[in-house]
């Protein structure tokens, strides 16, 4: 039978590793193998999925999907989808979709909506991508906006580029 463990306003659902390091954090919910495994003192986190928000000790995060926000160290992030925001160390990032913002290590204020959006971005702030594979190949960039499937999919670096439409691409 499933086990529900509740302590200090935290909830853990019959998971190996989930919330195992918790000391004083409150209002956390973990569902999945190793979900919120290294949270110690922070609170207001939700992690659903194997390895969701596994490392780091941020607060106020939502991680839904296998390896979503897996190595996140910053508060205020939302990751929904397989490996969404997997390597995040930036603040206030939002990723919804398979592999959305999965490589982001130092970017902040980015919004990725759709499968593979901003997938390879490692360094960049205030980028917005909506549509499957929008800005998929960007590695560094700031203040880019791409709306539409494959929009700016060939842009590797750059700033302040704006495109609206399906398949609108710009060169390297």
CSV table of C-alpha atoms in Angstrom, one decimal:
chain,number,residue,atom,x,y,z
A,1,UNK,CA,0.0,0.0,0.0
A,2,UNK,CA,1.3,3.5,-0.7
A,3,UNK,CA,2.8,5.4,2.1
A,4,UNK,CA,2.2,9.1,2.7
A,5,UNK,CA,4.7,10.8,5.1
A,6,UNK,CA,3.8,14.2,6.4
A,7,UNK,CA,6.0,16.2,8.7
A,8,UNK,CA,6.6,19.9,9.3
A,9,UNK,CA,4.0,20.7,6.7
A,10,UNK,CA,5.8,18.6,4.0
A,11,UNK,CA,4.4,15.8,2.0
A,12,UNK,CA,6.2,12.8,0.5
A,13,UNK,CA,4.5,10.0,-1.3
A,14,UNK,CA,6.2,6.6,-0.9
A,15,UNK,CA,9.3,7.6,-2.7
A,16,UNK,CA,12.9,6.5,-2.3
A,17,UNK,CA,15.2,9.5,-1.9
A,18,UNK,CA,12.4,12.1,-2.0
A,19,UNK,CA,12.9,14.8,0.7
A,20,UNK,CA,15.6,12.7,2.4
A,21,UNK,CA,17.8,15.6,3.2
A,22,UNK,CA,15.1,17.9,4.6
A,23,UNK,CA,15.9,19.5,8.0
A,24,UNK,CA,13.8,22.6,8.5
A,25,UNK,CA,12.2,23.3,5.2
A,26,UNK,CA,8.4,23.6,5.1
A,27,UNK,CA,5.5,23.4,2.6
A,28,UNK,CA,7.3,21.0,0.2
A,29,UNK,CA,5.6,18.2,-1.8
A,30,UNK,CA,7.6,15.4,-3.5
A,31,UNK,CA,6.2,12.7,-5.7
A,32,UNK,CA,8.8,10.6,-7.6
A,33,UNK,CA,12.1,8.9,-7.1
A,34,UNK,CA,14.7,11.3,-5.7
A,35,UNK,CA,12.3,14.3,-6.1
A,36,UNK,CA,13.5,17.2,-3.9
A,37,UNK,CA,16.2,14.9,-2.6
A,38,UNK,CA,18.6,17.6,-1.5
A,39,UNK,CA,16.2,20.2,-0.2
A,40,UNK,CA,17.3,21.0,3.4
A,41,UNK,CA,16.0,24.3,4.6
A,42,UNK,CA,13.9,25.8,1.8
A,43,UNK,CA,10.2,25.6,1.3
A,44,UNK,CA,7.3,26.2,-1.0
A,45,UNK,CA,8.5,23.6,-3.6
A,46,UNK,CA,6.5,21.1,-5.6
A,47,UNK,CA,8.3,18.3,-7.4
A,48,UNK,CA,6.5,15.6,-9.4
A,49,UNK,CA,8.5,13.1,-11.4
A,50,UNK,CA,11.7,11.0,-11.0
A,51,UNK,CA,14.7,13.3,-10.2
A,52,UNK,CA,12.5,16.5,-10.3
A,53,UNK,CA,14.3,19.3,-8.5
A,54,UNK,CA,16.8,16.7,-7.2
A,55,UNK,CA,19.7,18.9,-6.3
A,56,UNK,CA,20.0,22.4,-4.9
A,57,UNK,CA,18.1,24.1,-2.1
A,58,UNK,CA,16.0,26.8,-3.7
A,59,UNK,CA,12.5,27.8,-2.6
A,60,UNK,CA,9.3,28.6,-4.5
A,61,UNK,CA,9.9,26.2,-7.4
A,62,UNK,CA,7.5,24.0,-9.4
A,63,UNK,CA,9.1,21.0,-11.2
A,64,UNK,CA,6.8,18.6,-13.0
A,65,UNK,CA,8.4,15.9,-15.2
A,66,UNK,CA,11.3,13.5,-15.1
A,67,UNK,CA,14.5,15.5,-14.5
A,68,UNK,CA,12.6,18.8,-14.6
A,69,UNK,CA,14.7,21.4,-12.7
A,70,UNK,CA,17.0,18.6,-11.7
A,71,UNK,CA,20.1,20.6,-10.7
A,72,UNK,CA,18.3,23.9,-10.1
A,73,UNK,CA,19.9,26.2,-7.5
A,74,UNK,CA,17.7,29.2,-7.8
A,75,UNK,CA,14.3,30.2,-6.5
A,76,UNK,CA,11.3,31.3,-8.5
A,77,UNK,CA,11.6,28.8,-11.4
A,78,UNK,CA,8.8,26.8,-13.1
A,79,UNK,CA,9.7,23.7,-15.2
A,80,UNK,CA,7.1,21.5,-16.7
A,81,UNK,CA,8.2,18.7,-19.1
A,82,UNK,CA,10.9,16.1,-19.5
A,83,UNK,CA,14.2,17.7,-18.6
A,84,UNK,CA,12.7,21.2,-18.7
A,85,UNK,CA,15.2,23.6,-17.0
A,86,UNK,CA,17.3,20.5,-16.1
A,87,UNK,CA,20.6,22.4,-15.5
A,88,UNK,CA,19.2,25.7,-14.3
A,89,UNK,CA,21.2,28.1,-12.1
A,90,UNK,CA,19.4,31.3,-13.2
A,91,UNK,CA,16.4,33.0,-11.5
A,92,UNK,CA,12.9,33.5,-12.7
A,93,UNK,CA,13.0,31.1,-15.6
A,94,UNK,CA,9.9,29.5,-17.0
A,95,UNK,CA,10.1,26.4,-19.2
A,96,UNK,CA,7.1,24.3,-20.4
A,97,UNK,CA,7.8,21.5,-22.9
A,98,UNK,CA,10.0,18.6,-23.6
A,99,UNK,CA,13.7,19.8,-23.3
A,100,UNK,CA,12.7,23.4,-22.9
A,101,UNK,CA,15.6,25.4,-21.6
A,102,UNK,CA,17.3,22.2,-20.6
A,103,UNK,CA,20.9,23.5,-21.0
A,104,UNK,CA,20.4,26.9,-19.3
A,105,UNK,CA,23.1,27.4,-16.7
A,106,UNK,CA,23.4,31.2,-16.1
A,107,UNK,CA,20.4,32.7,-17.8
A,108,UNK,CA,17.6,34.5,-16.0
A,109,UNK,CA,14.2,35.9,-16.9
A,110,UNK,CA,13.8,33.4,-19.9
A,111,UNK,CA,10.5,32.0,-21.1
A,112,UNK,CA,10.4,28.9,-23.2
A,113,UNK,CA,7.0,27.5,-24.3
A,114,UNK,CA,7.1,24.4,-26.5
A,115,UNK,CA,9.2,21.3,-27.2
A,116,UNK,CA,12.9,22.1,-27.6
A,117,UNK,CA,12.4,25.8,-27.1
A,118,UNK,CA,15.7,27.5,-26.1
A,119,UNK,CA,17.0,24.0,-25.6
A,120,UNK,CA,20.7,24.8,-25.9
A,121,UNK,CA,20.8,28.3,-24.3
A,122,UNK,CA,23.5,28.3,-21.7
A,123,UNK,CA,23.9,32.0,-21.1
A,124,UNK,CA,21.3,34.6,-21.8
A,125,UNK,CA,18.7,36.8,-20.2
A,126,UNK,CA,15.1,37.9,-21.0
A,127,UNK,CA,14.7,35.6,-24.1
A,128,UNK,CA,11.2,34.5,-25.0
A,129,UNK,CA,10.5,31.5,-27.3
A,130,UNK,CA,7.1,30.1,-28.1
A,131,UNK,CA,6.5,27.2,-30.5
A,132,UNK,CA,8.3,23.9,-31.1
A,133,UNK,CA,12.0,24.4,-31.6
A,134,UNK,CA,11.8,28.2,-31.4
A,135,UNK,CA,15.4,29.5,-30.7
A,136,UNK,CA,16.4,25.8,-30.3
A,137,UNK,CA,20.1,26.4,-31.3
A,138,UNK,CA,20.7,29.6,-29.4
A,139,UNK,CA,23.6,29.2,-27.0
A,140,UNK,CA,24.1,32.8,-25.8
A,141,UNK,CA,21.8,35.7,-26.3
A,142,UNK,CA,19.8,38.4,-24.7
A,143,UNK,CA,16.3,39.9,-25.3
A,144,UNK,CA,15.4,37.8,-28.2
A,145,UNK,CA,11.7,37.0,-29.0
A,146,UNK,CA,10.7,34.1,-31.3
A,147,UNK,CA,7.1,33.2,-31.7
A,148,UNK,CA,6.2,30.3,-34.0
A,149,UNK,CA,7.4,26.7,-34.7
A,150,UNK,CA,11.0,26.8,-35.8
A,151,UNK,CA,11.2,30.6,-35.4
A,152,UNK,CA,14.8,31.7,-35.3
A,153,UNK,CA,15.9,28.1,-35.1
A,154,UNK,CA,19.3,28.9,-36.8
A,155,UNK,CA,20.2,31.8,-34.5
A,156,UNK,CA,23.2,30.7,-32.4
A,157,UNK,CA,24.0,34.0,-30.7
A,158,UNK,CA,22.6,37.5,-30.7
A,159,UNK,CA,20.4,40.0,-29.0
A,160,UNK,CA,17.3,42.0,-29.5
A,161,UNK,CA,16.0,39.9,-32.5
A,162,UNK,CA,12.3,39.5,-32.9
A,163,UNK,CA,10.4,37.2,-35.2
A,164,UNK,CA,6.8,36.2,-35.5
A,165,UNK,CA,5.7,33.3,-37.7
A,166,UNK,CA,6.2,29.7,-38.4
A,167,UNK,CA,9.6,28.8,-39.8
A,168,UNK,CA,11.0,32.3,-39.7
A,169,UNK,CA,14.7,31.7,-39.5
A,170,UNK,CA,17.8,33.9,-39.2
A,171,UNK,CA,21.4,33.0,-39.9
A,172,UNK,CA,24.3,32.4,-37.6
